[in-house]
Amino acid sequence: MDVRQHIDNVLEATMTRADLPDAPPLLAKAMRHAVFPGGGRLRPRLTLAVAAACGNDLPAAADAAAAAIELLHCASLVHDDLPCFDDAHSRRGQASVHVAYGEPLAVLAGDALIVMAFQGLASGLAMVPERLPLLLGIVADAVGMPAGICAGQAWESEPTVKLAEYQRAKTGALFAASTMAGAAAAGREARSWRMLGECLGEAYQVADDLRDVAADPAELGKPVGRDAALGRPNAVGHLGIVGAVRRLESLVADAVASVPDCAGAGALRALIHKEAERFLPKELARYAA
Amino acid sequence: MDVRQHIDNVLEATMTRADLPDAPPLLAKAMRHAVFPGGGRLRPRLTLAVAAACGNDLPAAADAAAAAIELLHCASLVHDDLPCFDDAHSRRGQASVHVAYGEPLAVLAGDALIVMAFQGLASGLAMVPERLPLLLGIVADAVGMPAGICAGQAWESEPTVKLAEYQRAKTGALFAASTMAGAAAAGREARSWRMLGECLGEAYQVADDLRDVAADPAELGKPVGRDAALGRPNAVGHLGIVGAVRRLESLVADAVASVPDCAGAGALRALIHKEAERFLPKELARYAA
């Protein structure tokens, strides 16, 4: 089965607890709206790819880790889109959650998706509880304080932004957790997988900055030019388009080089090369080496 | 040491991760504002009391459970107070978080407190990982879908409210989790402790309804008469003051009777009687049997 389809199936299974008869139906719908249809499902694919490279002896654990990472990503998008932050009206080619369901249900959908990530870890790791403290810590740290997504978003409310912390927390943290969680779910040492996630996270950030200045909004499914409009840092602004494309290529090379020795290292390196090609918007491929 | 002071110390220790030098300082302050000074700390006291009754062989686990419960409670208050929900300007005698720090940091403080509850469980249970899946499931279910706090709050966005589900999820779920989490943290069977939490949760709800119609706002630290103003259900509305006080007493009796046999059962029953007296606002004590 296609890995994206597999991830959607795992997300569906995790989310059935929102569809029970006694649950409030509009919140259940708002949560589904935030998760389906998905974007690239990049982070959970990364989790599953690392778990596979590490032997993936218990697929239920890796699936729970992948689902948790994606649910937290979706939750962060719902809250980022709120009127008090980006006030974004569309996301993934459809209305953002607060536009479709109102602000109260958007706040609650984000909250409930955060919680659901952890509900899924509790049930998915029940067979291997000895792996849960590490995995739970990795996943939670990626979205909380001091250096997870909430911390990253909070830098936008500070009078002076620490740019490195901002980007590392806002985007890098969940990518780093995606690779580490894959290893932890498979019962392996996780720290040596951090570099892979960090490099890919930064590569993704540069690619996103490139898309923000250069992509077709219809292809992207959300408005472009938002960074300039909102005064946010953008790699293209200080490296130029060619410089940013070069930076992206060098980060992907670092990512490939960082893969720790393991049974599936070769296959994983090949996969990273292949996937990285998708990072670059079509309009910019001509700048690549 | 006084149990409230102990709980505040545990909360302080859990929250140090928000005070690290690379963390965004305003979010750290907004989170502290939401947690300190505390209210009654009823729920974590309940968790610790049940853990003690169950032998409390590993205080770090019970402390983590108690802190998680309280952080999630505080998070729910921050989001409930937001303009899109209750638009409450004060809480626990001080400005609500969004009034003091703005709406973006209030949304993020709630999110980061939810996550911090789980960060604390990951580190607090590292020594007894075999207890973590059950404990994590209990705590997460109490705040998520289908029947936790988010679900309860979401009933307010439905065209027709299922009243029993609304109250059970909005208030009862976290009380039930408070008792079950205490047992689970001490390595004991948790389900038989649910009834205790449910009875005390409903007693607390009735007491809260009584306070809403009868208390002095200065004593309460938040506005009164909000239920009537917001058209929300209130036990006093359909039972009258005397009937509501009687109902409260009967729920406390049921709570005491529900305590499962265990080494500390006698001491716990005595504690419940003593604590329940505090539920009733001074103005209403004359209605008690």
Coordinates of N, CA and C in Angstrom, one line a residue, chain B residues 33-160:
Chain B
H33 N 1.4 33.0 34.9 CA 0.2 33.7 35.3 C -1.0 32.8 35.4
A34 N -1.0 31.8 34.5 CA -2.2 30.9 34.5 C -2.1 29.9 35.6
V35 N -1.0 29.7 36.2 CA -0.8 28.6 37.1 C -0.7 29.1 38.6
F36 N -0.1 30.3 38.7 CA 0.2 30.9 40.0 C -0.4 32.2 40.1
P37 N -1.0 32.7 41.3 CA -1.3 31.8 42.4 C -2.5 30.8 42.0
G38 N -2.5 29.7 42.6 CA -3.5 28.7 42.3 C -4.9 29.0 42.9
G39 N -5.9 28.2 42.4 CA -7.1 28.2 43.1 C -7.1 27.2 44.2
G40 N -8.1 26.3 44.4 CA -8.1 25.4 45.5 C -7.1 24.2 45.3
R41 N -6.6 24.0 44.1 CA -5.7 22.9 43.8 C -6.5 21.6 44.2
L42 N -7.8 21.6 44.0 CA -8.6 20.5 44.5 C -8.3 19.2 43.8
R43 N -8.1 19.3 42.4 CA -7.9 18.0 41.7 C -6.6 17.4 42.0
P44 N -5.4 18.1 42.0 CA -4.2 17.5 42.3 C -4.2 17.0 43.8
R45 N -4.9 17.7 44.7 CA -4.9 17.2 46.0 C -5.6 15.8 46.1
L46 N -6.7 15.7 45.2 CA -7.4 14.4 45.1 C -6.5 13.3 44.6
T47 N -5.7 13.7 43.6 CA -4.8 12.7 43.0 C -3.8 12.2 44.1
L48 N -3.2 13.1 44.8 CA -2.3 12.8 45.8 C -2.9 12.0 47.0
A49 N -4.2 12.4 47.3 CA -4.9 11.7 48.4 C -5.1 10.2 48.0
V50 N -5.6 10.0 46.8 CA -5.8 8.6 46.3 C -4.5 7.8 46.2
A51 N -3.5 8.5 45.7 CA -2.2 7.8 45.6 C -1.7 7.4 47.0
A52 N -1.9 8.3 48.0 CA -1.5 8.0 49.4 C -2.3 6.8 49.9
A53 N -3.6 6.8 49.7 CA -4.4 5.7 50.1 C -4.0 4.4 49.5
C54 N -3.4 4.4 48.3 CA -3.0 3.2 47.5 C -1.5 2.9 47.8
G55 N -0.9 3.5 48.8 CA 0.5 3.2 49.2 C 1.5 4.1 48.7
N56 N 1.3 4.8 47.6 CA 2.2 5.8 47.0 C 3.6 5.3 47.1
D57 N 3.9 4.2 46.4 CA 5.3 3.7 46.5 C 6.3 4.5 45.7
L58 N 5.9 5.3 44.8 CA 6.8 6.1 44.0 C 6.3 7.5 43.9
P59 N 6.6 8.4 44.9 CA 6.0 9.7 45.0 C 6.2 10.5 43.7
A60 N 7.4 10.3 43.0 CA 7.6 11.1 41.7 C 6.5 10.8 40.7
A61 N 6.0 9.6 40.7 CA 4.9 9.3 39.7 C 3.6 10.0 40.1
A62 N 3.3 9.9 41.3 CA 2.0 10.6 41.8 C 2.1 12.1 41.6
D63 N 3.3 12.6 42.0 CA 3.5 14.1 41.8 C 3.3 14.5 40.3
A64 N 3.9 13.7 39.4 CA 3.8 14.0 38.0 C 2.3 14.0 37.5
A65 N 1.6 13.0 38.1 CA 0.2 12.8 37.7 C -0.6 14.0 38.2
A66 N -0.3 14.4 39.5 CA -1.1 15.5 40.1 C -0.8 16.8 39.3
A67 N 0.5 17.0 39.0 CA 0.9 18.3 38.3 C 0.2 18.3 36.9
A68 N 0.2 17.1 36.2 CA -0.4 17.1 34.9 C -1.9 17.4 35.0
I69 N -2.6 16.9 35.9 CA -4.0 17.2 36.1 C -4.2 18.7 36.3
E70 N -3.4 19.3 37.2 CA -3.6 20.7 37.5 C -3.2 21.6 36.3
L71 N -2.1 21.2 35.6 CA -1.7 22.0 34.4 C -2.8 22.0 33.3
L72 N -3.5 20.8 33.2 CA -4.5 20.7 32.2 C -5.8 21.6 32.6
H73 N -6.0 21.5 33.9 CA -7.1 22.4 34.4 C -6.8 23.8 34.2
C74 N -5.6 24.3 34.5 CA -5.3 25.7 34.2 C -5.3 26.0 32.8
A75 N -4.9 25.1 31.9 CA -5.0 25.4 30.5 C -6.4 25.6 30.0
S76 N -7.3 24.7 30.6 CA -8.7 24.8 30.1 C -9.3 26.2 30.6
L77 N -8.9 26.7 31.8 CA -9.4 28.0 32.2 C -8.9 29.1 31.3
V78 N -7.6 29.0 30.9 CA -7.1 30.1 30.0 C -7.9 30.1 28.7
H79 N -8.1 29.0 28.1 CA -8.8 29.0 26.8 C -10.3 29.3 27.0
D80 N -10.9 28.8 28.1 CA -12.3 29.2 28.4 C -12.5 30.7 28.6
D81 N -11.5 31.3 29.1 CA -11.7 32.8 29.4 C -11.5 33.6 28.1
L82 N -11.1 33.0 27.0 CA -10.8 33.8 25.7 C -12.0 34.5 25.3
P83 N -11.8 35.6 24.5 CA -13.0 36.4 24.0 C -14.0 35.5 23.2
C84 N -13.5 34.5 22.5 CA -14.5 33.7 21.7 C -15.3 32.8 22.5
F85 N -14.9 32.6 23.8 CA -15.8 31.7 24.7 C -16.4 32.7 25.8
D86 N -15.9 32.6 27.0 CA -16.6 33.4 28.1 C -16.2 34.9 28.1
D87 N -15.1 35.2 27.4 CA -14.7 36.6 27.5 C -14.5 37.1 28.9
A88 N -13.9 36.3 29.7 CA -13.8 36.7 31.2 C -12.6 37.5 31.4
H89 N -12.7 38.6 32.1 CA -11.6 39.5 32.3 C -10.8 39.3 33.6
S90 N -11.4 38.5 34.5 CA -10.6 38.2 35.7 C -10.8 36.7 36.1
R91 N -9.8 36.3 36.8 CA -9.8 34.8 37.2 C -8.9 34.7 38.4
R92 N -9.4 34.0 39.4 CA -8.6 33.9 40.7 C -8.1 35.3 41.2
G93 N -9.0 36.3 41.0 CA -8.7 37.6 41.6 C -7.6 38.4 40.9
Q94 N -7.2 38.0 39.7 CA -6.3 38.8 38.9 C -6.8 38.8 37.4
A95 N -6.2 39.6 36.6 CA -6.6 39.7 35.2 C -6.5 38.3 34.5
S96 N -7.4 37.9 33.6 CA -7.3 36.7 32.9 C -6.0 36.8 32.0
V97 N -5.6 35.7 31.5 CA -4.3 35.7 30.7 C -4.4 36.5 29.5
H98 N -5.5 36.4 28.7 CA -5.5 37.2 27.5 C -5.6 38.7 27.8
V99 N -6.2 39.1 28.9 CA -6.2 40.5 29.3 C -4.8 41.0 29.7
A100 N -4.1 40.1 30.4 CA -2.8 40.5 30.8 C -1.7 40.4 29.7
Y101 N -1.8 39.4 28.8 CA -0.7 39.2 27.9 C -1.2 39.2 26.4
G102 N -2.5 39.4 26.1 CA -3.0 39.4 24.8 C -3.4 38.0 24.3
E103 N -4.2 38.1 23.3 CA -4.9 36.8 22.9 C -3.9 35.8 22.3
P104 N -2.9 36.2 21.5 CA -2.0 35.2 20.9 C -1.3 34.4 22.0
L105 N -0.7 35.2 23.0 CA 0.0 34.4 24.1 C -1.0 33.6 25.0
A106 N -2.2 34.0 25.1 CA -3.2 33.2 25.9 C -3.5 31.9 25.1
V107 N -3.7 32.0 23.8 CA -3.9 30.7 23.1 C -2.6 29.8 23.3
L108 N -1.4 30.4 23.1 CA -0.2 29.6 23.2 C 0.0 29.1 24.6
A109 N -0.3 29.9 25.6 CA -0.1 29.5 27.0 C -1.0 28.2 27.3
G110 N -2.2 28.3 26.8 CA -3.1 27.1 27.0 C -2.5 25.9 26.3
D111 N -2.1 26.1 25.0 CA -1.4 25.0 24.3 C -0.2 24.4 25.0
A112 N 0.7 25.3 25.4 CA 1.9 24.9 26.0 C 1.7 24.2 27.4
L113 N 0.7 24.7 28.1 CA 0.4 24.0 29.4 C -0.2 22.6 29.2
I114 N -1.0 22.4 28.1 CA -1.5 21.1 27.8 C -0.2 20.2 27.5
V115 N 0.6 20.7 26.7 CA 1.8 19.9 26.3 C 2.7 19.6 27.6
M116 N 2.8 20.6 28.4 CA 3.7 20.5 29.6 C 3.2 19.4 30.6
A117 N 1.9 19.3 30.6 CA 1.3 18.2 31.4 C 1.9 16.8 31.0
F118 N 2.0 16.6 29.7 CA 2.5 15.4 29.1 C 4.0 15.3 29.2
Q119 N 4.7 16.4 29.1 CA 6.2 16.4 29.3 C 6.5 16.0 30.7
G120 N 5.7 16.4 31.7 CA 5.9 16.1 33.1 C 5.6 14.6 33.3
L121 N 4.6 14.0 32.7 CA 4.4 12.6 32.8 C 5.5 11.8 32.2
A122 N 6.1 12.2 31.1 CA 7.2 11.5 30.5 C 8.4 11.4 31.4
S123 N 8.7 12.5 32.1 CA 9.9 12.5 33.0 C 9.5 11.8 34.3
G124 N 8.3 12.1 34.8 CA 7.9 11.6 36.2 C 7.7 10.1 36.2
L125 N 7.4 9.5 35.1 CA 7.2 8.0 35.0 C 8.3 7.3 34.4
A126 N 9.5 7.9 34.2 CA 10.6 7.3 33.5 C 11.1 6.0 34.3
M127 N 10.9 6.1 35.6 CA 11.4 5.0 36.5 C 10.4 3.8 36.5
V128 N 9.1 4.1 36.2 CA 8.1 3.0 36.2 C 7.3 3.1 34.9
P129 N 8.0 2.9 33.7 CA 7.3 3.0 32.4 C 6.1 2.1 32.3
E130 N 6.1 1.0 33.0 CA 5.0 0.1 32.8 C 3.6 0.7 33.3
R131 N 3.7 1.8 34.1 CA 2.5 2.4 34.5 C 2.1 3.5 33.6
L132 N 2.9 3.9 32.7 CA 2.7 5.1 31.9 C 1.5 5.0 30.8
P133 N 1.4 3.9 30.1 CA 0.3 3.8 29.1 C -1.1 4.0 29.7
L134 N -1.3 3.4 30.9 CA -2.6 3.5 31.5 C -2.8 4.9 32.0
L135 N -1.8 5.5 32.7 CA -1.9 6.8 33.3 C -2.0 7.9 32.2
L136 N -1.2 7.7 31.2 CA -1.3 8.7 30.0 C -2.7 8.7 29.4
G137 N -3.2 7.5 29.2 CA -4.6 7.3 28.6 C -5.6 8.0 29.5
I138 N -5.6 7.8 30.8 CA -6.5 8.3 31.8 C -6.5 9.9 31.7
V139 N -5.3 10.4 31.8 CA -5.1 11.9 31.8 C -5.6 12.5 30.5
A140 N -5.1 11.9 29.3 CA -5.5 12.5 28.0 C -7.0 12.4 27.7
D141 N -7.5 11.2 28.1 CA -9.0 11.1 27.8 C -9.8 12.1 28.6
A142 N -9.3 12.5 29.7 CA -10.1 13.5 30.5 C -10.2 14.9 29.9
V143 N -9.3 15.2 29.0 CA -9.3 16.5 28.4 C -9.6 16.5 26.9
G144 N -9.7 15.3 26.3 CA -9.8 15.3 24.8 C -11.2 14.8 24.4
M145 N -11.3 14.2 23.2 CA -12.5 13.6 22.7 C -12.5 12.1 23.1
P146 N -13.6 11.5 23.3 CA -15.0 12.0 23.0 C -15.6 12.7 24.2
A147 N -15.0 12.6 25.4 CA -15.8 13.0 26.6 C -15.0 13.7 27.6
G148 N -13.9 14.4 27.2 CA -13.1 15.2 28.1 C -13.5 16.7 28.0
I149 N -12.6 17.5 28.6 CA -12.9 18.9 28.7 C -13.2 19.6 27.4
C150 N -12.4 19.3 26.4 CA -12.6 19.9 25.0 C -14.0 19.5 24.5
A151 N -14.4 18.3 24.7 CA -15.7 17.8 24.2 C -16.8 18.6 25.0
G152 N -16.6 18.7 26.3 CA -17.6 19.4 27.1 C -17.7 20.9 26.6
Q153 N -16.6 21.5 26.4 CA -16.7 22.9 26.0 C -17.4 23.0 24.6
A154 N -17.1 22.0 23.8 CA -17.6 22.0 22.4 C -19.1 21.9 22.3
W155 N -19.7 21.3 23.4 CA -21.2 21.2 23.4 C -21.8 22.6 23.3
E156 N -21.1 23.6 23.8 CA -21.7 25.0 23.8 C -21.8 25.5 22.4
S157 N -21.1 24.8 21.4 CA -21.2 25.2 20.0 C -22.2 24.4 19.2
E158 N -22.9 23.5 19.9 CA -23.8 22.6 19.2 C -25.2 23.3 19.2
P159 N -26.0 23.1 18.2 CA -27.4 23.6 18.2 C -28.2 23.1 19.3
T160 N -28.1 21.8 19.6 CA -28.7 21.2 20.8 C -27.7 20.6 21.7

